[in-house]
Coordinates of N, CA and C in Angstrom, one line a residue:
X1 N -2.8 -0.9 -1.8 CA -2.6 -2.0 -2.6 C -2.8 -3.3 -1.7
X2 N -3.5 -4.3 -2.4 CA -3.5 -5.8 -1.8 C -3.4 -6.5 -2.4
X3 N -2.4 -7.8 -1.6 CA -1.9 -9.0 -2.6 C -2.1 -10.1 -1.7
X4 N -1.8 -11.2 -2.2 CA -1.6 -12.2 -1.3 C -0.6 -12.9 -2.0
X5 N 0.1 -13.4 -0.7 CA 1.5 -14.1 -0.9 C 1.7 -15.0 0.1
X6 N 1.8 -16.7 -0.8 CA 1.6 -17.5 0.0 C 3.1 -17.9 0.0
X7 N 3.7 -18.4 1.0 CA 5.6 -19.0 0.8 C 5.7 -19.8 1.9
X8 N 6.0 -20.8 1.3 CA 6.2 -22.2 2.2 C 7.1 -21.7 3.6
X9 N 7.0 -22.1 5.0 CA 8.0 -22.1 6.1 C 6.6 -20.9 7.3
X10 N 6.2 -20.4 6.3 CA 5.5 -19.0 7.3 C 3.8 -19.7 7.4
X11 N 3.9 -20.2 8.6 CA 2.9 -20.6 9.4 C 1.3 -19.5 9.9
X12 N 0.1 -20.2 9.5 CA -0.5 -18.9 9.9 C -0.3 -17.7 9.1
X13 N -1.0 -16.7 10.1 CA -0.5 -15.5 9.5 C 0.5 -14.9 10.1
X14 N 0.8 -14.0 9.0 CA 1.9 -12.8 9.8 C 1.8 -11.6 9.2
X15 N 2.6 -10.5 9.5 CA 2.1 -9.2 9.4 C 3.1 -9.2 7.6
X16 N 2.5 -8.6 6.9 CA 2.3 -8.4 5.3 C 4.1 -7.8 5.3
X17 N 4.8 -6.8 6.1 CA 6.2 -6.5 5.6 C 7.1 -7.5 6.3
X18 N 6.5 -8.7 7.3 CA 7.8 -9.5 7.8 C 7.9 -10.6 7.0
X19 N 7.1 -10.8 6.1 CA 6.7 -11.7 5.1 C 7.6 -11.3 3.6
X20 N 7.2 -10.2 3.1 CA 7.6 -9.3 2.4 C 8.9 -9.2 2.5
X21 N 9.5 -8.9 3.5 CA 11.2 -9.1 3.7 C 11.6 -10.0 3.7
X22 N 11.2 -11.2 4.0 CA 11.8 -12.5 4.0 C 11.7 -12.8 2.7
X23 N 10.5 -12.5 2.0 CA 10.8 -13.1 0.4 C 12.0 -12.3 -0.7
X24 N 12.1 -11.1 0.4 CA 12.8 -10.2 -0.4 C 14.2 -10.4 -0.2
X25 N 14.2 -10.6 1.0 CA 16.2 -11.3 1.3 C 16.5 -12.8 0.9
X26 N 15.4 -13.3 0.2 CA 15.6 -14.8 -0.4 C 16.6 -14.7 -1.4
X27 N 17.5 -15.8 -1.5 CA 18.4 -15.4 -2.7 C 18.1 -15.6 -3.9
X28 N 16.5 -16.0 -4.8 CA 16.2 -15.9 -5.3 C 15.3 -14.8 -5.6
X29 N 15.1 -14.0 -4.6 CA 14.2 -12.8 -4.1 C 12.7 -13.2 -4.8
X30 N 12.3 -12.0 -4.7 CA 11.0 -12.1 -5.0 C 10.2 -11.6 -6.2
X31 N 10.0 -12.5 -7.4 CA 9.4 -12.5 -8.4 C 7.9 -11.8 -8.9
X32 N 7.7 -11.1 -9.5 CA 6.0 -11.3 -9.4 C 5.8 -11.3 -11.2
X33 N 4.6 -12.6 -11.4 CA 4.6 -12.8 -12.8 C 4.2 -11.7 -13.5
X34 N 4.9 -12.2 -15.0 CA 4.4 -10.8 -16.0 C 3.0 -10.5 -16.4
X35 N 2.8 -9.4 -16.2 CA 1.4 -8.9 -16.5 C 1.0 -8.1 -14.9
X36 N 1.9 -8.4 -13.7 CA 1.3 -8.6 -12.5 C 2.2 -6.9 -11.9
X37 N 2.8 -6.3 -12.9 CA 3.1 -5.0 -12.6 C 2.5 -3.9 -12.0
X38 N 2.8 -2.7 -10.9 CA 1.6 -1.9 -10.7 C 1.7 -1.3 -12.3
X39 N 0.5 -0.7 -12.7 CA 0.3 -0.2 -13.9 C 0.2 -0.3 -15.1
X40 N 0.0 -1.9 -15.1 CA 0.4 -3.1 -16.2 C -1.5 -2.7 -16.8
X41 N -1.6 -3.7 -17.7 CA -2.7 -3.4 -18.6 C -4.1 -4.1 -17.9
X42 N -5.4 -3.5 -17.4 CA -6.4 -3.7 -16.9 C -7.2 -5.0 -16.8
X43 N -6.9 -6.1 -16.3 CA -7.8 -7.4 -16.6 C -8.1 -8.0 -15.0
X44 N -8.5 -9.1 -15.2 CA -9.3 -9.9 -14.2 C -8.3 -11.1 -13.7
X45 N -8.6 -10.8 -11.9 CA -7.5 -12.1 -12.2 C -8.8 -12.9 -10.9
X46 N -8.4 -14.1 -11.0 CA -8.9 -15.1 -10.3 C -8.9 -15.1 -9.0
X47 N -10.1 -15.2 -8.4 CA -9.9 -15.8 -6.5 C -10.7 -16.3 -6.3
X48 N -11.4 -16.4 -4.7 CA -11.8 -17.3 -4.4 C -13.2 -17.3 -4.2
X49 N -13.9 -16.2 -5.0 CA -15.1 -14.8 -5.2 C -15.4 -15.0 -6.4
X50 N -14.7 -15.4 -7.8 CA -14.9 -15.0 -8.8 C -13.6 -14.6 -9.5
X51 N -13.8 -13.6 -9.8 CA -12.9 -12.3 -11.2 C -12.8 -11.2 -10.1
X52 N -11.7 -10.7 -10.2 CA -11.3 -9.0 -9.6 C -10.7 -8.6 -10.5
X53 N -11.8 -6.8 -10.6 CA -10.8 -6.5 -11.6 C -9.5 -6.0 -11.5
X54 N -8.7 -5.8 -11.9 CA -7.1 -4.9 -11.9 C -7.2 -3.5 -12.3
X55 N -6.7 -2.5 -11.4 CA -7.3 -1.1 -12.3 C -5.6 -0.8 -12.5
X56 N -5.9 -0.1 -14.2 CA -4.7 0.6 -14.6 C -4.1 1.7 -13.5
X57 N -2.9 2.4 -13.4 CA -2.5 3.5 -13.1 C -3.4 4.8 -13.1
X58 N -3.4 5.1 -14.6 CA -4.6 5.9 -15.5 C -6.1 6.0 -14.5
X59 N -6.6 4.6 -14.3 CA -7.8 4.8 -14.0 C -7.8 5.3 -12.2
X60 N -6.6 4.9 -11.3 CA -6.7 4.8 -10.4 C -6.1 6.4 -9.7
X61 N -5.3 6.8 -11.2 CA -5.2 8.4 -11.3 C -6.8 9.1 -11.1
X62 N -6.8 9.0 -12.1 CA -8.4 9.8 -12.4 C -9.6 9.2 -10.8
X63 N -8.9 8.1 -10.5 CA -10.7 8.1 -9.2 C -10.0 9.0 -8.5
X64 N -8.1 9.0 -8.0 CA -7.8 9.9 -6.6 C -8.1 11.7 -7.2
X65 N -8.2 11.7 -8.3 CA -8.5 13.1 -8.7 C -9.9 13.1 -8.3
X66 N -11.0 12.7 -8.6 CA -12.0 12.9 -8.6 C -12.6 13.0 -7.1
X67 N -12.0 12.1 -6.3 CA -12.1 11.8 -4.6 C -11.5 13.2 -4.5
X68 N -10.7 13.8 -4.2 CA -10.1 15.4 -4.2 C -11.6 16.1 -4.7
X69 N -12.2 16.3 -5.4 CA -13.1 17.3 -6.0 C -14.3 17.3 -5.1
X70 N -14.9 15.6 -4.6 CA -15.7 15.3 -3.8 C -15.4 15.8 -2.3
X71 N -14.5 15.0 -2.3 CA -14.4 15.6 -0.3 C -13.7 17.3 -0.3
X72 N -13.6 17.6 -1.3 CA -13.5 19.2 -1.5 C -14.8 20.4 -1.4
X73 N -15.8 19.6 -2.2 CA -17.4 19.7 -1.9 C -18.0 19.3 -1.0
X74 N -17.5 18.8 -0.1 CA -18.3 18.2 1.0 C -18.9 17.1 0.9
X75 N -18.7 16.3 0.5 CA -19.0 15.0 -0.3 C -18.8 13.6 1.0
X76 N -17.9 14.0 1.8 CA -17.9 13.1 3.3 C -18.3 13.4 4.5
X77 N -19.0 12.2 5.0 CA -19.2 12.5 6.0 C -18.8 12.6 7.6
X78 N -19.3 13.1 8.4 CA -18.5 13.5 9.3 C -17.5 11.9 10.2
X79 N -18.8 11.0 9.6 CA -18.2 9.5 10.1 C -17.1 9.3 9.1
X80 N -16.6 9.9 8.2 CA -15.6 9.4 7.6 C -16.0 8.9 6.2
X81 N -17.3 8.8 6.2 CA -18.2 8.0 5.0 C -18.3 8.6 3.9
X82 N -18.9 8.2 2.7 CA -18.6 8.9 1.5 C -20.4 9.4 1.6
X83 N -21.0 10.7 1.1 CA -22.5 10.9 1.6 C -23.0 10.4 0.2
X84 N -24.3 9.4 0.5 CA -25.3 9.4 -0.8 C -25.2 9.9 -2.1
X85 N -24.7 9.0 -3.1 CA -24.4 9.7 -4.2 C -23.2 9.7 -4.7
X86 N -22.5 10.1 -4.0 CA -21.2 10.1 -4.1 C -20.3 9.2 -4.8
X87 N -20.4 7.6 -4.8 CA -20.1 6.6 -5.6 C -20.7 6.7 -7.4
X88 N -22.1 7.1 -7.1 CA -22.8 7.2 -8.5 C -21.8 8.7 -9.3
X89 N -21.9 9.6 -8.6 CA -21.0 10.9 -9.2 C -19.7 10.1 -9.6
X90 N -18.9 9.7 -9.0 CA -17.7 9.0 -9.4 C -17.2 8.3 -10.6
X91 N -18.5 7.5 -10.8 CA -18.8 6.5 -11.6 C -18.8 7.1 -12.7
X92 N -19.9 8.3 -12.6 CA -19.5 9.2 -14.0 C -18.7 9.6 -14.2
X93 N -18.1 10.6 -13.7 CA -16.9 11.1 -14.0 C -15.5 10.3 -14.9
X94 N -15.8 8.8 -14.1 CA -14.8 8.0 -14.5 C -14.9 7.5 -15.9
X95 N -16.4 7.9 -16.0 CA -16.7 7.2 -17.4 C -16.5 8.6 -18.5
X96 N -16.8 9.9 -18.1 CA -16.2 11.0 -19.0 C -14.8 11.0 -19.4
X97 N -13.8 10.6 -17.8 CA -12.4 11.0 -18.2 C -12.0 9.4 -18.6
X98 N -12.5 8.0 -18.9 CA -12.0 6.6 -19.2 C -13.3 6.7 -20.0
X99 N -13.7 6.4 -21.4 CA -14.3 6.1 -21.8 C -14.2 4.8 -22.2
X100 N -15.5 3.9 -21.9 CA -15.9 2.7 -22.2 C -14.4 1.9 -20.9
X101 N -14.7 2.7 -20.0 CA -13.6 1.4 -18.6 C -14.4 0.5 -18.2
X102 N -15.9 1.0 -18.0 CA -16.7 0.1 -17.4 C -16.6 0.0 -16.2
X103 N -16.1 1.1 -15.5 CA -16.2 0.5 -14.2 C -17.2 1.4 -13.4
X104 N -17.5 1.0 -12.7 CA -18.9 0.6 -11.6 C -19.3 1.3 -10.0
X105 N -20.1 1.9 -9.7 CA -20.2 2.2 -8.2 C -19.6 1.0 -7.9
X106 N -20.8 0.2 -7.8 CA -20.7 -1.0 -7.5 C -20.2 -1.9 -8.3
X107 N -19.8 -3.2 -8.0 CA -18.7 -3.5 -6.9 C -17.3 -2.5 -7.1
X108 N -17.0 -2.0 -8.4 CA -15.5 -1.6 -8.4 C -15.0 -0.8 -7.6
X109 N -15.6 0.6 -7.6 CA -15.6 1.8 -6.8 C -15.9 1.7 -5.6
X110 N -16.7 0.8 -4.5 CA -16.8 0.2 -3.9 C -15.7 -0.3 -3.0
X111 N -15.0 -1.2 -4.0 CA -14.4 -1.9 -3.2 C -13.6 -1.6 -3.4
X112 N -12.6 -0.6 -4.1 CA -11.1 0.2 -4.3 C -11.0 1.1 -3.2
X113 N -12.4 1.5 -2.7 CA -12.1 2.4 -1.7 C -12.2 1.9 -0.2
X114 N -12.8 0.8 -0.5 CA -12.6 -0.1 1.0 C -10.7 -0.6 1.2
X115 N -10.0 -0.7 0.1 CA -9.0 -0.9 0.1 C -8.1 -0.4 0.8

């Protein structure tokens, strides 16, 4: 998972859990708006790129199932890489078990796995 969390006092960067703690021992702790749940309902939120999409629970179920079936077949490569094809197979699959998700080698599947 990636977020970004911006909080006045923290200069620069710093590492994601010393940041995380401090907002979390705040005595107003740490909020995150509604809709912004893990597993909340699938939409687009805004940056500095465009639209990203948000993937449901559901969908993010069904890709780590399908990743299991792939690198079970041999489907990675010895660099660690996913071999030729392998994004496009996904893609289908996702679209048998999520009908009409829409989502994509490219960019979604892509970039969830760069994650």
């Amino acid at each position: 998972m990636k977020f970004i969390f911006v909080m006045p006092g923290w200069e620069g960067s710093a590492s994601d859990s010393r940041v995380l703690c401090d907002a979390l021992n705040k005595p107003t702790g740490l909020k995150v708006p509604a809709g912004m749940e893990s597993g909340g309902p699938s939409h687009t939120t805004g940056n500095k790129t465009g639209s990203r999409r948000a993937w449901t629970k559901d969908e993010e179920e069904a890709m780590l199932n399908i990743l299991d079936v792939v690198v079970a077949n041999g489907g990675r490569a010895d660099n660690g890489t996913f071999k030729s094809g392998s994004y496009k197979y996904i893609e289908n699959e996702l679209e048998k078990l999520l009908l009409g998700s829409g989502l994509k080698a490219y960019p979604h599947i892509d970039s969830k796995i760069k994650i």
